[in-house]
Amino acid sequence: MAVVRKGDRRSAPLVVAGTGILLMIAVVLSLSLGATGISLDALPRVLSSWLSGAEAATPEALRERLVILEIRLPRTVLGLLVGAALALSGAVMQGLFRNPLADPGLIGVSSGAALAAVAVIALGDGLLSPVLGLLGPFAVPVSAFVGGLVATAVLYRLATRAGYTSVATLLLAGIALGALAGAVTGIIVFGSDDRELRDLTFWSMGSLGGASWQKIGAALPFLVAALLLIPYLVRVLNAFLLGEAEAGHLGVATERAKRIAMIAVAGAVASAVAVSGVIGFVGIVVPHVLRLVTGPDHRYVLPGSALLGGALLLAADSVARVIVAPAELPIGIVTALFGAPFFLWLLMRRRGGFG
């Protein structure tokens, strides 16, 4: 199955550079926009005084420093990490399965993480009270992370026979596993009271509202590990574009490559879901957009996806904070509301490019 049309390879480096510029613009907007307006010229002033260790000279300067450094900077960093993790994972899955519809949510990683988190939220006062007592405020993110890893381990075990992992079985088993996790999640939600239903509903739509340096510290190692694998994955996924057998003939250790890719995706997605809830659409759309413009070469698709994913999520979070201020929309609503029409428009313009 061909993944996408070739695109304009000559402009691919410029496109990746453009995603970097978009990310910088999104970072500035994320630090400036919100219920409390911060002027653009205040950003370099606050950051330079913070880095130099100088005290705030006026109450207004102190307010700006608190808003930017204590509230918006952690949120911006977390949004960048989560967006990059989701988009990069989507690019790896689509390259590994050679299927433009592959997505971390499709193989059950997100569903497994969501099931564990929902169970802790709904059953934290009863059956799972020991978990809540042991982990305290970290019970939901830690449970989501463990749930994503367990789902991946089960999936990999189901798809592996006699030392060989079938990519097709991996995809189909992932769909079934995701559906099963979704059904169990539905049963838990059905038995929840009104307060639990409200918590579950907002968590399932995703949010960066609880951003903190502790959450960033929890997600950072897995994303950094995934980013460090990009040079290796570029070579492997470009070989997989020719077919798994052909990749083996080119010297790629295909079984080891599949294991490394799956572990990297599971760690990145589970950590993203753990700290931000379920945010859909980024993992499937961003790699598509990059491939439509640059072609399927993963030298450009992987780094471009990480940069554009971070920019897209920061832009969506900025919209979520200002569109109904001082309230805040769940970010998953924004990504779907604005991303889906754009994606459909892009597909209609390029239809015929998939085969």
Coordinates of C-alpha atoms in Angstrom, one line a residue:
M1 CA 0.0 0.0 0.0
A2 CA 1.5 3.3 -0.9
V3 CA 1.4 5.7 1.9
V4 CA 1.0 9.1 0.3
R5 CA 1.9 10.9 -2.9
K6 CA 5.5 11.9 -3.4
G7 CA 5.2 15.7 -2.6
D8 CA 7.8 18.2 -3.5
R9 CA 11.1 16.8 -2.1
R10 CA 13.1 19.9 -3.2
S11 CA 11.1 22.1 -0.8
A12 CA 11.1 19.5 2.1
P13 CA 14.0 21.1 4.1
L14 CA 12.3 24.5 3.8
V15 CA 9.0 23.0 5.0
V16 CA 10.7 21.5 8.1
A17 CA 12.4 24.9 8.8
G18 CA 9.0 26.5 8.4
T19 CA 7.5 24.2 11.1
G20 CA 10.3 25.4 13.4
I21 CA 9.3 29.0 12.8
L22 CA 5.6 28.1 13.4
L23 CA 6.6 26.5 16.7
M24 CA 8.4 29.6 17.8
I25 CA 5.4 31.8 17.0
A26 CA 3.1 29.3 18.9
V27 CA 5.4 29.5 21.9
V28 CA 5.2 33.3 22.0
L29 CA 1.4 33.2 21.6
S30 CA 1.1 30.6 24.4
L31 CA 3.1 32.8 26.8
S32 CA 1.2 36.0 25.9
L33 CA -2.5 34.9 25.5
G34 CA -4.8 34.1 28.3
A35 CA -7.3 35.5 30.8
T36 CA -4.6 37.9 32.0
G37 CA -3.2 39.7 29.0
I38 CA 0.6 40.0 28.8
S39 CA 2.2 42.3 26.2
L40 CA 4.7 40.9 23.8
D41 CA 7.4 43.3 25.0
A42 CA 7.0 42.0 28.6
L43 CA 8.2 38.5 27.6
P44 CA 11.9 39.3 27.0
R45 CA 11.9 41.6 29.9
V46 CA 10.6 39.0 32.3
L47 CA 12.7 36.2 31.0
S48 CA 15.9 38.2 31.0
S49 CA 15.3 39.4 34.6
W50 CA 14.5 35.8 35.7
L51 CA 17.7 34.5 34.1
S52 CA 19.8 37.2 35.6
G53 CA 18.3 36.6 39.1
A54 CA 17.0 40.2 39.4
E55 CA 14.0 40.9 41.6
A56 CA 10.8 42.3 40.2
A57 CA 11.0 46.2 40.5
T58 CA 7.2 46.9 40.6
P59 CA 4.0 45.1 41.6
E60 CA 3.1 45.0 37.9
A61 CA 6.4 43.4 37.0
L62 CA 5.9 40.8 39.8
R63 CA 2.4 40.0 38.5
E64 CA 3.8 39.5 35.0
R65 CA 6.6 37.3 36.3
L66 CA 4.3 35.1 38.3
V67 CA 1.8 34.6 35.4
I68 CA 4.5 33.8 32.9
L69 CA 6.9 31.7 34.9
E70 CA 4.6 30.0 37.3
I71 CA 1.6 29.4 35.2
R72 CA 2.2 29.8 31.4
L73 CA 5.8 28.5 31.0
P74 CA 5.1 25.1 32.5
R75 CA 1.9 24.9 30.4
T76 CA 3.8 25.9 27.2
V77 CA 6.6 23.4 27.8
L78 CA 4.1 20.6 28.6
G79 CA 2.0 21.4 25.5
L80 CA 5.1 21.3 23.3
L81 CA 6.2 18.0 24.7
V82 CA 2.7 16.4 24.4
G83 CA 2.1 17.7 20.9
A84 CA 5.6 16.5 19.7
A85 CA 5.0 13.1 21.4
L86 CA 1.6 12.5 19.8
A87 CA 2.6 13.7 16.3
L88 CA 6.0 11.8 16.3
S89 CA 4.2 8.6 17.5
G90 CA 1.7 8.9 14.7
A91 CA 4.4 9.4 12.1
V92 CA 6.2 6.3 13.4
M93 CA 3.0 4.1 13.4
Q94 CA 2.1 5.2 9.9
G95 CA 5.6 4.4 8.6
L96 CA 5.8 1.1 10.5
F97 CA 2.4 -0.1 9.3
R98 CA 2.7 1.6 5.9
N99 CA -0.9 2.7 6.4
P100 CA -2.0 6.4 6.5
L101 CA -4.7 5.6 9.0
A102 CA -2.4 4.1 11.6
D103 CA -2.5 6.1 14.8
P104 CA -1.4 5.4 18.5
G105 CA -5.1 5.4 19.4
L106 CA -5.8 2.7 16.8
I107 CA -3.5 0.1 18.3
G108 CA -4.9 0.5 21.8
V109 CA -2.2 2.4 23.6
S110 CA -4.3 5.5 24.3
S111 CA -7.3 3.3 25.2
G112 CA -5.3 1.3 27.7
A113 CA -4.0 4.4 29.3
A114 CA -7.5 6.0 29.4
L115 CA -9.0 2.8 30.9
A116 CA -6.5 2.8 33.8
A117 CA -7.0 6.6 34.4
V118 CA -10.8 6.3 34.3
A119 CA -10.7 3.4 36.7
V120 CA -8.7 5.4 39.3
I121 CA -10.9 8.4 38.9
A122 CA -14.2 6.4 39.3
L123 CA -13.0 3.8 41.8
G124 CA -10.5 5.8 43.8
D125 CA -12.9 6.0 46.8
G126 CA -13.6 2.3 46.8
L127 CA -12.0 -0.6 45.1
L128 CA -8.8 1.3 44.1
S129 CA -8.5 3.4 47.3
P130 CA -5.1 1.8 48.1
V131 CA -3.7 3.0 44.8
L132 CA -5.0 6.5 45.5
G133 CA -3.6 6.4 49.0
L134 CA -0.2 5.2 47.8
L135 CA 0.3 7.6 44.9
G136 CA -1.8 10.6 46.0
P137 CA -2.1 13.3 43.3
F138 CA 0.1 11.2 40.9
A139 CA -2.4 8.3 40.9
V140 CA -4.1 9.2 37.7
P141 CA -1.0 10.0 35.6
V142 CA 1.0 7.0 36.9
S143 CA -2.0 4.7 36.3
A144 CA -2.5 6.0 32.8
F145 CA 1.2 5.4 32.0
V146 CA 1.1 1.9 33.4
G147 CA -2.1 1.2 31.5
G148 CA -0.6 2.2 28.2
L149 CA 2.5 0.1 28.7
V150 CA 0.4 -3.0 29.7
A151 CA -1.8 -2.6 26.6
T152 CA 1.3 -2.5 24.4
A153 CA 2.8 -5.6 26.1
V154 CA -0.4 -7.5 25.6
L155 CA -0.7 -6.4 22.0
Y156 CA 2.9 -7.3 21.2
R157 CA 2.4 -10.8 22.8
L158 CA -0.7 -11.4 20.8
A159 CA 1.0 -10.5 17.5
T160 CA 4.2 -12.4 18.1
R161 CA 4.5 -16.1 17.2
A162 CA 7.7 -18.1 17.0
G163 CA 9.8 -14.9 17.3
Y164 CA 8.1 -13.2 14.3
T165 CA 5.8 -10.2 14.8
S166 CA 3.1 -9.8 12.2
V167 CA 2.4 -6.1 11.5
A168 CA -1.1 -6.9 10.1
T169 CA -1.9 -8.9 13.3
L170 CA -0.5 -6.1 15.4
L171 CA -2.8 -3.6 13.8
L172 CA -5.9 -5.8 13.9
A173 CA -5.3 -6.9 17.5
G174 CA -4.8 -3.3 18.4
I175 CA -8.2 -2.4 17.0
A176 CA -9.8 -5.2 19.0
L177 CA -7.9 -4.3 22.2
G178 CA -8.8 -0.7 21.9
A179 CA -12.5 -1.6 21.5
L180 CA -12.3 -3.9 24.5
A181 CA -10.7 -1.2 26.6
G182 CA -13.3 1.3 25.4
A183 CA -16.1 -1.1 26.4
V184 CA -14.7 -1.6 29.9
T185 CA -14.3 2.2 30.2
G186 CA -17.9 2.6 29.2
I187 CA -19.0 0.2 32.0
I188 CA -17.1 2.1 34.6
V189 CA -18.5 5.4 33.4
F190 CA -22.0 4.0 33.4
G191 CA -21.7 3.2 37.1
S192 CA -20.2 6.5 38.1
D193 CA -22.0 9.2 40.1
D194 CA -22.5 12.8 38.9
R195 CA -19.2 14.2 40.3
E196 CA -17.2 11.3 38.9
L197 CA -18.9 11.7 35.5
R198 CA -17.9 15.4 35.4
D199 CA -14.3 14.5 36.2
L200 CA -14.2 11.7 33.6
T201 CA -15.8 13.8 30.9
F202 CA -13.3 16.7 31.3
W203 CA -10.3 14.3 31.6
S204 CA -11.4 12.4 28.4
M205 CA -11.4 15.6 26.4
G206 CA -7.9 16.5 27.4
S207 CA -6.4 19.6 29.1
L208 CA -3.1 21.2 29.8
G209 CA -4.7 23.1 32.8
G210 CA -2.9 21.1 35.4
A211 CA 0.6 21.7 34.0
S212 CA 3.4 21.7 36.5
W213 CA 7.2 21.1 36.4
Q214 CA 6.5 17.7 38.2
K215 CA 4.4 16.6 35.3
I216 CA 7.0 17.8 32.8
G217 CA 9.6 15.9 34.7
A218 CA 7.5 12.7 34.5
A219 CA 6.9 12.9 30.7
L220 CA 10.3 14.3 29.6
P221 CA 12.4 11.1 29.8
F222 CA 10.1 9.2 27.4
L223 CA 9.8 12.0 24.9
V224 CA 13.6 12.6 24.9
A225 CA 14.1 8.9 24.4
A226 CA 11.7 8.9 21.4
L227 CA 13.4 12.0 20.0
L228 CA 16.9 10.4 20.3
L229 CA 15.6 7.4 18.3
I230 CA 14.8 9.6 15.3
P231 CA 18.0 9.0 13.4
Y232 CA 17.6 5.2 13.8
L233 CA 13.9 5.3 12.9
V234 CA 14.5 7.4 9.8
R235 CA 16.7 4.6 8.3
V236 CA 14.3 1.8 9.4
L237 CA 11.1 3.5 8.3
N238 CA 12.5 4.5 4.9
A239 CA 13.4 0.9 4.4
F240 CA 10.0 -0.3 5.5
L241 CA 8.4 1.9 2.8
L242 CA 9.7 -0.7 0.3
G243 CA 8.1 -3.6 2.2
E244 CA 9.2 -5.6 5.2
A245 CA 10.9 -8.3 3.2
E246 CA 12.8 -5.7 1.2
A247 CA 13.8 -3.9 4.4
G248 CA 15.3 -7.2 5.6
H249 CA 17.3 -7.6 2.3
L250 CA 18.7 -4.1 2.9
G251 CA 20.1 -5.2 6.2
V252 CA 17.5 -4.0 8.6
A253 CA 16.8 -6.2 11.6
T254 CA 13.1 -6.0 11.1
E255 CA 11.9 -7.7 14.4
R256 CA 14.2 -5.6 16.5
A257 CA 13.1 -2.5 14.6
K258 CA 9.5 -3.2 15.3
R259 CA 10.1 -3.8 19.0
I260 CA 12.1 -0.6 19.4
A261 CA 9.4 1.4 17.5
M262 CA 6.6 0.0 19.5
I263 CA 8.3 0.6 22.8
A264 CA 9.2 4.2 21.8
V265 CA 5.6 4.9 20.8
A266 CA 4.1 3.3 23.9
G267 CA 6.3 5.3 26.2
A268 CA 5.7 8.6 24.4
V269 CA 1.9 8.2 24.1
A270 CA 1.3 6.8 27.5
S271 CA 3.3 9.6 29.1
A272 CA 1.4 12.1 27.0
V273 CA -2.0 10.7 28.0
A274 CA -0.9 10.5 31.6
V275 CA -0.2 14.2 31.9
S276 CA -2.8 15.7 29.6
G277 CA -5.7 13.3 29.2
V278 CA -6.9 12.0 25.8
I279 CA -6.1 14.5 23.0
G280 CA -7.1 13.0 19.6
F281 CA -6.4 14.1 16.0
V282 CA -2.8 15.3 16.4
G283 CA -1.2 11.9 15.9
I284 CA -3.0 11.2 12.7
V285 CA -3.3 14.6 11.1
V286 CA 0.2 16.1 11.5
P287 CA 2.2 13.3 9.8
H288 CA -0.4 13.4 7.0
V289 CA 0.1 17.1 6.4
L290 CA 3.8 16.7 6.4
R291 CA 3.8 13.8 4.0
L292 CA 1.4 15.7 1.6
V293 CA 3.9 18.5 1.4
T294 CA 7.3 16.9 1.7
G295 CA 6.7 13.3 0.5
P296 CA 7.3 10.1 2.5
D297 CA 11.0 10.6 3.3
H298 CA 11.2 10.2 7.1
R299 CA 14.3 12.4 7.2
Y300 CA 11.8 15.2 7.0
V301 CA 8.6 13.6 8.2
L302 CA 9.8 12.7 11.7
P303 CA 11.5 16.0 12.8
G304 CA 8.8 18.0 11.0
S305 CA 6.0 16.1 12.8
A306 CA 7.6 16.7 16.2
L307 CA 7.9 20.5 15.5
L308 CA 4.5 20.9 13.9
G309 CA 2.8 18.7 16.5
G310 CA 4.1 21.0 19.3
A311 CA 3.1 24.1 17.4
L312 CA -0.4 22.7 16.7
L313 CA -1.1 21.8 20.3
L314 CA 0.2 25.1 21.6
A315 CA -2.0 27.0 19.1
A316 CA -5.0 24.9 20.1
D317 CA -4.3 25.5 23.8
S318 CA -4.1 29.2 23.2
V319 CA -7.5 29.2 21.5
A320 CA -9.0 27.1 24.3
R321 CA -7.9 29.6 26.9
V322 CA -9.2 32.8 25.1
I323 CA -12.3 31.8 23.2
V324 CA -14.5 31.5 26.3
A325 CA -12.3 33.4 28.8
P326 CA -12.2 33.4 31.8
A327 CA -13.5 29.8 31.4
E328 CA -11.5 27.3 29.3
L329 CA -12.5 24.8 26.6
P330 CA -11.1 21.2 26.7
I331 CA -8.2 21.2 24.2
G332 CA -9.5 18.0 22.5
I333 CA -12.6 19.9 21.4
V334 CA -10.4 22.6 19.8
T335 CA -8.1 20.2 18.0
A336 CA -11.1 18.4 16.5
L337 CA -13.2 21.5 15.7
F338 CA -10.5 23.3 13.8
G339 CA -8.3 20.4 12.6
A340 CA -11.0 18.2 11.1
P341 CA -12.3 20.8 8.5
F342 CA -8.8 21.7 7.6
F343 CA -7.9 18.1 7.1
L344 CA -11.0 17.4 5.0
W345 CA -10.2 20.4 2.8
L346 CA -6.6 19.2 2.4
L347 CA -7.8 15.7 1.4
M348 CA -10.2 17.1 -1.1
R349 CA -7.5 19.1 -2.8
R350 CA -5.1 16.2 -2.9
R351 CA -7.6 13.4 -3.5
G352 CA -6.2 10.7 -5.7
G353 CA -2.9 10.9 -4.0
F354 CA -3.6 7.8 -1.8
G355 CA -3.6 4.4 -3.2

